[in-house]
XYZ file of C-alpha atoms in Angstrom:
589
model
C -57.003 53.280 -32.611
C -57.431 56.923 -33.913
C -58.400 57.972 -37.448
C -54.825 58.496 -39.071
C -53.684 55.664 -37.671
C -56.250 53.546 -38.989
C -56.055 55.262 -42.586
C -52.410 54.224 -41.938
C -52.937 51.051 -41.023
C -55.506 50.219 -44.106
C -52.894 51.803 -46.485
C -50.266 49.776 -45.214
C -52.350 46.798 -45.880
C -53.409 47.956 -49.661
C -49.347 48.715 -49.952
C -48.348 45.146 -48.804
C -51.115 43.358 -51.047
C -50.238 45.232 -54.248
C -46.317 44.815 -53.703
C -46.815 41.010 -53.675
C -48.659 41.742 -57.115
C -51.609 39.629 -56.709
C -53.245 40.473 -59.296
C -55.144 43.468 -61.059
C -58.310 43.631 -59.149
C -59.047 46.394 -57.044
C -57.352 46.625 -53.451
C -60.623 45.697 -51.558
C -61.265 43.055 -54.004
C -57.738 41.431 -53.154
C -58.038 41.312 -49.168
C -61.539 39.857 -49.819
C -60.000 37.456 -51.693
C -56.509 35.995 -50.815
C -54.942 33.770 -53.131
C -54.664 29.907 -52.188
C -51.561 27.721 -51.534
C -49.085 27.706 -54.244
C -48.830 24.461 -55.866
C -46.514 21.486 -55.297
C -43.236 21.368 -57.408
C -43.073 19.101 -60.104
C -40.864 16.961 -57.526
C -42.963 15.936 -54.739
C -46.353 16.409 -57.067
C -44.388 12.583 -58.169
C -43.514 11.549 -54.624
C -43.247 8.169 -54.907
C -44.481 6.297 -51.646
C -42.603 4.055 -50.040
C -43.014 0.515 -49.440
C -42.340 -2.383 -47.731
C -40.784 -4.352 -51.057
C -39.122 -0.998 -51.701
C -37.161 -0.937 -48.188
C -36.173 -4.900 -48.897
C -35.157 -4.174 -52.302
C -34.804 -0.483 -53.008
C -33.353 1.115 -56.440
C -29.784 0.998 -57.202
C -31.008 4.894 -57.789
C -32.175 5.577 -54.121
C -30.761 6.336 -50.270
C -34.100 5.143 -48.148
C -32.395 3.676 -45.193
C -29.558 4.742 -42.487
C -27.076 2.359 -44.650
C -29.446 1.742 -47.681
C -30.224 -1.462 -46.840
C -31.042 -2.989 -43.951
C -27.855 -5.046 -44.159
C -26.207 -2.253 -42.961
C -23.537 -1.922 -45.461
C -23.342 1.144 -46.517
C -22.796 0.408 -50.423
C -24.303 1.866 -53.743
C -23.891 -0.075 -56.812
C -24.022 2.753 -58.722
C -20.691 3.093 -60.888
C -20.424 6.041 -62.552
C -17.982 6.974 -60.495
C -14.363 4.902 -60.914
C -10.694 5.634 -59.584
C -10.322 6.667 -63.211
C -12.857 10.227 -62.982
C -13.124 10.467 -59.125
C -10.259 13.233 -59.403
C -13.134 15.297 -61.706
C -15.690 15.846 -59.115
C -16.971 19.071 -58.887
C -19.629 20.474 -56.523
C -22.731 20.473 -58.213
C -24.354 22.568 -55.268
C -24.581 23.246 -51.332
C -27.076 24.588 -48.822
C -26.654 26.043 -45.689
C -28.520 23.931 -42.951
C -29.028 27.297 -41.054
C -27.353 25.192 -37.813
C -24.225 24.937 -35.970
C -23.395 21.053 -33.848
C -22.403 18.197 -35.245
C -24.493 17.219 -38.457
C -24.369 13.122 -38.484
C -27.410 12.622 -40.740
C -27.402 10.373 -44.347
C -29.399 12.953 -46.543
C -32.234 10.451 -47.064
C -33.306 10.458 -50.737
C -36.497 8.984 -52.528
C -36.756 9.655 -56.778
C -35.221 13.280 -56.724
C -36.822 14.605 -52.763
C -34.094 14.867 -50.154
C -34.713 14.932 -46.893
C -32.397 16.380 -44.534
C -32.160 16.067 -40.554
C -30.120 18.500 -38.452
C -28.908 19.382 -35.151
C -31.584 22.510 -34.026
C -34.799 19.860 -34.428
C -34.713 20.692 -37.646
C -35.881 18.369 -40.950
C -35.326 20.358 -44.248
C -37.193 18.992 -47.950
C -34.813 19.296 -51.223
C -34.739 19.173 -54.382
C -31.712 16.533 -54.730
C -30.470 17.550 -58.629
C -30.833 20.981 -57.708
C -30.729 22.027 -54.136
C -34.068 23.955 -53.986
C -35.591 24.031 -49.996
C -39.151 22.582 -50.948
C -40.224 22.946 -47.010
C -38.595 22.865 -43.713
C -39.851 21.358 -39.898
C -38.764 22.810 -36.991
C -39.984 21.325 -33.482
C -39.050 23.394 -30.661
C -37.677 22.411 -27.551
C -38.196 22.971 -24.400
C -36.222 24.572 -22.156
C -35.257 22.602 -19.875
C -34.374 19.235 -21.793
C -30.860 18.157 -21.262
C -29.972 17.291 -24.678
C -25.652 16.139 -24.381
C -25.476 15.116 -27.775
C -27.834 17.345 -30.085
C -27.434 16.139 -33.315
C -29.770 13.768 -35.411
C -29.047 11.021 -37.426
C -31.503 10.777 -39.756
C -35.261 10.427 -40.743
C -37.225 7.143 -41.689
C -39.608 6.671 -44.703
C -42.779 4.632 -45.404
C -45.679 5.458 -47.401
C -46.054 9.470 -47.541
C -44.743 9.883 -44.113
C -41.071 10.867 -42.980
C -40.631 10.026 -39.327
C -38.194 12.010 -37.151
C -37.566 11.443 -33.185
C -37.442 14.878 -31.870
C -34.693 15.320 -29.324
C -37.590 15.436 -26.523
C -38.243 11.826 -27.089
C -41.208 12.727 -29.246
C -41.215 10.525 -32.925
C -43.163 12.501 -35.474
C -44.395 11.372 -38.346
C -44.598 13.973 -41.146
C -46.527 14.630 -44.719
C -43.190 14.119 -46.935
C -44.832 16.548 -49.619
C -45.699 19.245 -47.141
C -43.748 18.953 -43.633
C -46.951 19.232 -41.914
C -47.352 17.063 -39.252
C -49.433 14.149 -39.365
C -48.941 12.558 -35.530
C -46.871 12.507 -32.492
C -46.419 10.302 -30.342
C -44.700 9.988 -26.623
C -41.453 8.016 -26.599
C -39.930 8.884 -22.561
C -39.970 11.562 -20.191
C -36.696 13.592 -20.737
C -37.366 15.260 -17.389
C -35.882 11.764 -16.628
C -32.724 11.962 -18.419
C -33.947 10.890 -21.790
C -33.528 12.652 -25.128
C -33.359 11.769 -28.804
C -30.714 11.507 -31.196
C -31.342 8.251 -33.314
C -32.767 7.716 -37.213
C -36.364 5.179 -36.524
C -35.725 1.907 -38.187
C -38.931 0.915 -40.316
C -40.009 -2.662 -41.123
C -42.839 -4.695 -40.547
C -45.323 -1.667 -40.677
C -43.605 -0.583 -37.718
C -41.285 2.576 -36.518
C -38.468 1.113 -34.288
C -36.293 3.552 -31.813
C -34.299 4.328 -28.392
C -33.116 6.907 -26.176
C -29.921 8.652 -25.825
C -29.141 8.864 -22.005
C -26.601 6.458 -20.501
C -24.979 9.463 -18.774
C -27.969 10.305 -17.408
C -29.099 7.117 -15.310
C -31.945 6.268 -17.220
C -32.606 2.305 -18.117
C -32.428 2.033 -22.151
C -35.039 0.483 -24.051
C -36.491 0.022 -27.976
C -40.023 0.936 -28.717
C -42.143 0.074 -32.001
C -44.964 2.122 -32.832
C -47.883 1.286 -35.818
C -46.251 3.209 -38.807
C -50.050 5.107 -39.735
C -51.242 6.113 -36.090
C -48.332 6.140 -34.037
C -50.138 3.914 -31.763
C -46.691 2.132 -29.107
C -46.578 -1.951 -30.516
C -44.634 -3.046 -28.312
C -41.099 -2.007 -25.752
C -38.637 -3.746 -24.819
C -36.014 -3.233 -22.215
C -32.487 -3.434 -22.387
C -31.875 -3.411 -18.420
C -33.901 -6.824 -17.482
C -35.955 -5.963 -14.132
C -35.830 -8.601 -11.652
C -37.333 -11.826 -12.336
C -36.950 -11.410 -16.366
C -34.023 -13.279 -18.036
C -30.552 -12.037 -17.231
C -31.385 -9.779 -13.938
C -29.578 -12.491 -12.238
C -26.147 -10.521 -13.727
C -27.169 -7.354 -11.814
C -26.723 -7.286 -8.329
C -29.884 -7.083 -5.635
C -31.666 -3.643 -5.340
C -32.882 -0.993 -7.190
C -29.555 -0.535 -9.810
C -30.864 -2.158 -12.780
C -33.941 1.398 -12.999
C -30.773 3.295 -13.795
C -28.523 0.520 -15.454
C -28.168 2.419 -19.124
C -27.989 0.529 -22.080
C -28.786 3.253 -24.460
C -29.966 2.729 -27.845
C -29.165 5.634 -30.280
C -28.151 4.166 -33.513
C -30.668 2.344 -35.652
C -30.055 -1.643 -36.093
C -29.826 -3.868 -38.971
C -32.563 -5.772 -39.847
C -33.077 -9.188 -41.451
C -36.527 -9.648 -43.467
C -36.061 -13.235 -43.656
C -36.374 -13.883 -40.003
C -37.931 -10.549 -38.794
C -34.704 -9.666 -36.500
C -33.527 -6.400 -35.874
C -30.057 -6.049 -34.754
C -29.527 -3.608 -31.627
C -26.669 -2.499 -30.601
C -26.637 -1.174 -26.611
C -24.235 1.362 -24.702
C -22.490 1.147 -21.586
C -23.656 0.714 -17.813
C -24.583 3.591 -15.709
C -22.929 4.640 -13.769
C -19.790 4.243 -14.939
C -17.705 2.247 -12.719
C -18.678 -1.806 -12.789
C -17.814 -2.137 -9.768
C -20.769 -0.212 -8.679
C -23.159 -2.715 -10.026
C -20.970 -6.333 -10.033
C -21.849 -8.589 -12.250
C -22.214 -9.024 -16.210
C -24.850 -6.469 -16.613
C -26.701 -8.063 -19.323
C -27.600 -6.341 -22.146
C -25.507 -3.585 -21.804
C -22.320 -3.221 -24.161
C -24.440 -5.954 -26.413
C -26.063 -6.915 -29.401
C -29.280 -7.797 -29.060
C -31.939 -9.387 -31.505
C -35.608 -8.796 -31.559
C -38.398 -10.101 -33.221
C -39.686 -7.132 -35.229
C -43.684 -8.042 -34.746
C -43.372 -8.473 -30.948
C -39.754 -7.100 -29.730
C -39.390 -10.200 -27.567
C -35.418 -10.723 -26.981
C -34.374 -13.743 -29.574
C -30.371 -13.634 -28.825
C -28.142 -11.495 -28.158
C -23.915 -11.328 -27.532
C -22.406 -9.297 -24.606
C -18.938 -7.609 -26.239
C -17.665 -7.271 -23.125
C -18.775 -7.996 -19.694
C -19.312 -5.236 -16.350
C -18.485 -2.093 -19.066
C -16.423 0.374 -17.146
C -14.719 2.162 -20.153
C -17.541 3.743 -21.446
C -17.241 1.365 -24.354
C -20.852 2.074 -25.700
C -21.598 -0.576 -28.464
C -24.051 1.065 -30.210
C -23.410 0.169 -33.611
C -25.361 -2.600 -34.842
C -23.517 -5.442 -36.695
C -23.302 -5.919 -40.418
C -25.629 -8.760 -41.695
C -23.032 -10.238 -44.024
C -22.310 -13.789 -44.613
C -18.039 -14.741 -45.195
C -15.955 -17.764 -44.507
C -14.346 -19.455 -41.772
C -11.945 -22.166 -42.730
C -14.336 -24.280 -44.702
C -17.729 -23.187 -43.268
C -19.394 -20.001 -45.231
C -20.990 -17.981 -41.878
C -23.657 -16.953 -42.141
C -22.909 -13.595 -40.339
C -23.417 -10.858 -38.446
C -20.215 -8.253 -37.846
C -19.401 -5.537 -35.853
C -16.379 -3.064 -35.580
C -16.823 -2.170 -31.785
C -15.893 0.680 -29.882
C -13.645 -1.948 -27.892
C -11.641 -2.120 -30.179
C -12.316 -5.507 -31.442
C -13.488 -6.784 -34.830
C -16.184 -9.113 -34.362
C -17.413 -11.819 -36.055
C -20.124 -13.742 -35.271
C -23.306 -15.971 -36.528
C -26.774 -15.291 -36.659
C -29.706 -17.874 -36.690
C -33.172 -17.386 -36.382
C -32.594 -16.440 -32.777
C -29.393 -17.515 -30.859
C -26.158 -15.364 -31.834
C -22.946 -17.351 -31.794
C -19.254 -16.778 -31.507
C -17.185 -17.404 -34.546
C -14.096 -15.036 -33.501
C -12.849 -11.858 -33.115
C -9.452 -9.659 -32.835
C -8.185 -6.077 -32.455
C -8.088 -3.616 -35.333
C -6.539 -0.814 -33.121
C -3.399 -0.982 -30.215
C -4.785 -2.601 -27.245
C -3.795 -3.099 -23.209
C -7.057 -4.303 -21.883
C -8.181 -7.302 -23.358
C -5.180 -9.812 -23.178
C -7.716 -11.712 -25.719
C -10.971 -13.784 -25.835
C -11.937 -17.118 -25.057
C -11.662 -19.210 -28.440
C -15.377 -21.316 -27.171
C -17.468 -18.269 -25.911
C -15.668 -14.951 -27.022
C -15.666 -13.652 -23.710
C -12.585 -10.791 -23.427
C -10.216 -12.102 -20.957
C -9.365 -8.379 -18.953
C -6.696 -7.282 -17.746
C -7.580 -6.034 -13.908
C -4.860 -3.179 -14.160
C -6.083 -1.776 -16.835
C -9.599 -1.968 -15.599
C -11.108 1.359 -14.047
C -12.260 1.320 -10.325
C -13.696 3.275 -8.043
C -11.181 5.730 -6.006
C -8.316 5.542 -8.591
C -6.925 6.807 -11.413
C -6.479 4.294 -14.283
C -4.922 4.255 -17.719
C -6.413 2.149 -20.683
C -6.298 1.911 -24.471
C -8.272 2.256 -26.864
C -9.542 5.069 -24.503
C -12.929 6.466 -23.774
C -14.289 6.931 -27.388
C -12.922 3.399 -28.652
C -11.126 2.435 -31.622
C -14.036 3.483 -33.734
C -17.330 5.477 -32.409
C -20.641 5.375 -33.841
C -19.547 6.306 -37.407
C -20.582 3.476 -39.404
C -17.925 0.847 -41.347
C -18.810 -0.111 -44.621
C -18.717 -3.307 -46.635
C -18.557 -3.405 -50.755
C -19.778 -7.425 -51.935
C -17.436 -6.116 -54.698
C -14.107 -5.866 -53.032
C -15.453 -8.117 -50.299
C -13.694 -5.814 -47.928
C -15.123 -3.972 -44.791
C -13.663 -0.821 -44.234
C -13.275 0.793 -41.113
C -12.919 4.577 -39.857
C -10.483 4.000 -37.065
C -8.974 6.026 -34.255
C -5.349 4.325 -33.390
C -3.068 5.229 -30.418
C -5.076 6.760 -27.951
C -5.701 6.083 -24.421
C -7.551 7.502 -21.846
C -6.561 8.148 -17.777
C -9.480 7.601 -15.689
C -10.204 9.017 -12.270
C -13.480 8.274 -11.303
C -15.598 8.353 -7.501
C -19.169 7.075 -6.569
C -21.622 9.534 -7.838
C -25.099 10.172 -6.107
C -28.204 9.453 -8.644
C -29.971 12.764 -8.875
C -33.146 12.165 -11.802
C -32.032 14.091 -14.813
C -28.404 15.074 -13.849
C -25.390 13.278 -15.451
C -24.993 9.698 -13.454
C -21.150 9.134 -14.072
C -18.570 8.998 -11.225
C -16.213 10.427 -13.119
C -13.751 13.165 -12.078
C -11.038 13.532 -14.018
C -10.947 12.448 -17.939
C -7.843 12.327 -19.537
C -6.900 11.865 -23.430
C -3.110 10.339 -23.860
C -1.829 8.968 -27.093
C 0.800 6.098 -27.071
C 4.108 6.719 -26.782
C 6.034 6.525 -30.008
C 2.503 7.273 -31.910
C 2.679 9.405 -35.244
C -0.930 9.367 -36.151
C -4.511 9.088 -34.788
C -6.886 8.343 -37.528
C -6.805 5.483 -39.954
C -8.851 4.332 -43.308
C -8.749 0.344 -42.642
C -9.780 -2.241 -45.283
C -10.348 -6.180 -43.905
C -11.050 -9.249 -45.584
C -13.334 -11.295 -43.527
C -12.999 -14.462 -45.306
C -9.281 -14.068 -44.059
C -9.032 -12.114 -41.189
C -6.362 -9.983 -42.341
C -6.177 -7.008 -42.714
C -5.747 -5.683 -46.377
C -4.503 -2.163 -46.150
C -4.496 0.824 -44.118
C -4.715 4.761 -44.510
C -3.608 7.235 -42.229
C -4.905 10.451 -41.743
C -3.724 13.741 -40.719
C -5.811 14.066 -37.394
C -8.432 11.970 -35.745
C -11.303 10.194 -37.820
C -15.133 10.356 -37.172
C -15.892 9.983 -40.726
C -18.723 7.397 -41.962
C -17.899 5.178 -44.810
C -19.368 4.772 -48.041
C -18.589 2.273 -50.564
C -19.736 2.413 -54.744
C -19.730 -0.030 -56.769
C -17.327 2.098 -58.553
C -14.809 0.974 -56.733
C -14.480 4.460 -54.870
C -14.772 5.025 -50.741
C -15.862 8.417 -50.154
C -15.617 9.537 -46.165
C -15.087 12.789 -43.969
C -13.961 12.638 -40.797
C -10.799 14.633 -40.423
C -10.369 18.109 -38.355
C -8.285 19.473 -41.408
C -12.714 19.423 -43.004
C -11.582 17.541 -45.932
C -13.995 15.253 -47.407
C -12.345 12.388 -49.107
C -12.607 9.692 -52.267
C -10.414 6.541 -52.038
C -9.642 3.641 -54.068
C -11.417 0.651 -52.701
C -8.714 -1.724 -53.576
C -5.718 0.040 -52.907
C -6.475 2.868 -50.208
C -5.473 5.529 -52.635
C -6.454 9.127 -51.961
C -8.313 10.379 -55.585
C -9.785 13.556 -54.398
C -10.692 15.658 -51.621
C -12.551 18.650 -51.221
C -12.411 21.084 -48.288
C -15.618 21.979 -46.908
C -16.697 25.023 -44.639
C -17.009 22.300 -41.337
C -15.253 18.975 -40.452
C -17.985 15.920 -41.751
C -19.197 13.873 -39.843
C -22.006 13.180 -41.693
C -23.123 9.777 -43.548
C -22.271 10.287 -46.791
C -24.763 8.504 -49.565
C -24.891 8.081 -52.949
C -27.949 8.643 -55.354
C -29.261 9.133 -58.835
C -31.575 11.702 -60.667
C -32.055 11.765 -64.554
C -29.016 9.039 -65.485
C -26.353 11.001 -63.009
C -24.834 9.455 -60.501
C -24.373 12.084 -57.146
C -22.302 11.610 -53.799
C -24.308 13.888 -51.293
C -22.765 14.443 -47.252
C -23.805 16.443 -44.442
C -20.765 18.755 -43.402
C -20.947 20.164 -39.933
C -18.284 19.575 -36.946
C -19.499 19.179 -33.454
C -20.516 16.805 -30.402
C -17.829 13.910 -29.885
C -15.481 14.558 -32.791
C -15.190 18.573 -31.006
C -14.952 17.245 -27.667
C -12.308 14.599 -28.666
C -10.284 17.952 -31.006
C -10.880 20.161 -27.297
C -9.630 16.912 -25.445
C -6.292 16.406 -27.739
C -5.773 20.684 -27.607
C -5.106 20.506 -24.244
C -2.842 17.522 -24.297
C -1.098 19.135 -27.009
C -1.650 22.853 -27.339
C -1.690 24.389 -30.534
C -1.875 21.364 -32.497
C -5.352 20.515 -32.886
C -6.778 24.228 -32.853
C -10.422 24.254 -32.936
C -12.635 23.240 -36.200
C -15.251 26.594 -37.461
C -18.615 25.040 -36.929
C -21.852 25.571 -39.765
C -23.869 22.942 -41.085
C -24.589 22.658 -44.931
C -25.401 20.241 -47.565
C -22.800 19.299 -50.307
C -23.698 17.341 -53.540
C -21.114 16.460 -56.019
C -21.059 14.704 -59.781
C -18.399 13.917 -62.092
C -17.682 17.039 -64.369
């Protein structure tokens, strides 16, 4: 370097150091001396850890879990908010997320810290009364992941760690006061098809996840990992390799490596007995007849025992999947009635289009019964004994042809989660009515990495006659009726919450409305248009006496695909939805 440009160069550095104002010491004195790390906010300085009691029980005041508890209902008792004010919410404040994608995440909240997860590999800090960025993760990826659904749903918490599964199948566990990382560990190989969209389930000291990848031909599985080193517990496989229990219902060969039965929504859990409730997605590839036979435990719900994640019981929705029915939505732990008997249950709003309601033990799950909640042509019912669908073959996709069915490929409800109040003792459901899908599929050739599908043309129809797509539902399990219904102005991929004010609040729509119902009545109160559709998880929380409704707003992934999909059948109609992620918190004025 010559000598003006290093008098240059040392200026510049003087200039820099007594712009920041660091103090009144003399230049060389400052770069001798830089000043340390700013302290912690007031807010994380009282980062209360989290524990094990906490996740069974947590305050009425916190959002720790996907659904806050591990029932998986997706209720806050808080009550501040009634049918009465809900037309007086105001935003209190939002925050750009910095990302575009779908944004599916429940902002997580612990006593006042937020934390946020985001399509991009991104997990962003806040202050939840006031919306100030306290610090933000980024992993990056690499390059050559194939990543069809880049989104995240959420973060776990335990201790002073937040735990994330990076979209490269990595889970990383995080100091919640600083972002900094505190281990990684290995989850798959996504040069094999795997990648990572799913919020860890913690319980029993232990970080619980799967894989996204059932278009990919990879063979699903749940892994635990020790919640302080990151150290693998235990895996378990959701495509049984020959010899284990149920490979008899795959046929002879090498199909069951690349059988699918993706896991990328986090399951109930049940402290009592140590069960976690899995839901699993559909056969690869797509076509059953390409692998006859049950295919066990795809399209399922299967229980494992949290400490050693042997298989306990499990219940197969629907048998040989060929409608890309994944049932990855784990059941509701929720007890209701049946005739005399009080159930003690387990239920699930599948993407079949079936409401299902079954029993849960300490390990077998049993039938109790189940019907549809959205227009149906392929199951012609179940058997009353075992629950088994009874299919219609014409409706039934096959190799070589083109077939019509309905509900089509994305179900009568997707991975947004239902919701149950114990105050209204009604489950309400985000539903998707009238459409079908026309099929036209071929034998594909298994390439590692590359989609694994068979599919070659993918049609959306709706019914004739139909006059909407998405519905609010509202069902009474003791009855099996259905209590009231909502319809929306486009299709719904809008997660429920319930309050124990009485009030639903949910997204969903393409219009990027986000919505506050009446419980009881299915009421509109409110609505607020947002920069993006939601499909976020909306939660409730509470800082200082207030009572907040916080939601992720960002369109993208399926509920984009689905508003490309119904563009084409109907141009013009369902125009395409501006895309940017952000935060929105709102409180009663």
């Amino acid at each position: 370097m010559s000598g003006w440009k290093k008098w240059l160069h040392g200026i510049s550095a003087v200039a820099v150091i007594m712009a920041a104002g660091l103090g009144n010491g003399s230049a060389q004195e400052m770069m001798a001396s830089p000043p340390g790390p700013a302290p912690l906010p007031a807010v994380l300085q009282n980062y209360s850890p989290v524990t094990a009691d906490r996740l069974r029980k947590p305050e009425d005041s916190n959002w720790l879990l996907f659904r806050r508890t591990y029932d998986g209902w997706g209720y806050s008792p808080l009550a501040q908010i009634t049918p009465e004010n809900a037309g007086r919410l105001q935003l209190v404040w939002s925050l750009a997320t910095g990302q575009v994608e779908g944004h599916q995440a429940p902002p997580i909240v612990n006593n006042g810290v937020m934390f946020v997860a985001t399509p991009g590999n991104q997990v962003i800090a806040v202050e939840a009364k006031t919306g100030t960025v306290l610090w933000r993760y980024k992993r990056p990826l690499p390059e050559d992941l194939v990543n069809l659904h880049p989104t995240s749903r959420g973060v776990g918490l335990l201790g002073d760690k937040v735990y994330f599964a990076s979209a490269d199948t990595t889970l990383v566990a995080l100091d919640a006061k600083t972002g900094k990382e505190a281990w990684t560990a290995k989850v798959a190989d996504y040069r094999k098809g795997y990648y990572t969209s799913i919020m860890p389930l913690v319980a029993d000291g232990k970080v619980i996840m799967g894989t996204s990848g059932g278009e990919l031909g990879i063979r699903g599985f749940v892994a635990a990992y020790d919640a302080e080193t990151g150290k693998e517990a235990w895996r378990t496989f959701m495509v049984p390799e020959p010899g284990q229990p149920g490979s008899e219902t795959w046929p002879n060969g090498d199909q069951w490596k690349t059988g699918g039965a993706s896991v990328w929504v986090p399951a109930t859990y049940d402290p009592e007995t140590h069960l976690s409730y899995w839901g699993t997605g559909n056969g690869g590839p797509w076509m059953g007849d390409q692998r006859p036979g049950d295919n066990l435990y795809t399209s399922s719900v299967v229980a494992l025992d949290g400490q050693t994640g042997s298989i306990k019981g499990h219940f197969q929705y629907h048998q040989n999947d060929s409608w890309d029915w994944d049932e990855v939505s784990p059941p509701i732990i929720v007890d209701y009635k049946h005739g005399d008997k009080t159930v003690k249950g387990l239920v699930d709003v599948a993407r079949d289009g079936y409401l299902w309601q079954l029993e849960r033990t300490d390990g077998k799950i049993n039938f109790i019964t189940a019907q549809n909640f959205v227009s149906h042509n392929v199951f012609k019912g179940v058997e009353p004994q075992t629950g088994r669908p009874i299919v219609d073959p014409e409706h039934k996709p096959t190799t070589g042809k083109t077939t019509l069915f309905c509900p089509g490929t994305w179900g009568g409800k997707d991975w947004p989660p239902a919701a149950y109040s114990p105050k209204t003792r009604l489950l309400y459901i985000p539903a998707n009515e009238n459409l079908c899908t026309e099929l036209t599929t071929e034998v594909p050739k298994y390439v590692v990495g590359e989609r694994y599908m068979g599919v070659t043309n993918n049609v959306l129809r709706m019914r004739a006659g139909a006059d909407h797509i998405g519905e609010v539902q509202a069902w009474d399990l003791d009855t099996g009726k259905r209590a009231w219904t909502t319809n929306l102005p486009s299709q719904n991929w809008g997660p429920i919450l319930a309050t124990g004010g009485d009030v639903l609040f949910s997204g969903g729509t393409s219009d990027r409305l986000f919505r506050a119902f009446d419980a009881k009545t299915g009421k509109i109160l409110w609505q607020y248009p947002t920069i993006s559709g939601v499909n976020g998880v909306p939660v409730s929380f509470e800082v200082d006496g207030k009572q907040y409704i916080a939601v992720q707003t960002g369109w993208g992934v399926d509920a984009a695909r689905m508003q490309g999909r119904l563009n084409q059948t109907f141009p013009g109609r369902y125009p395409e939805v501006p895309q940017g992620g952000a935060v929105y918190v709102f409180a009663v004025n």
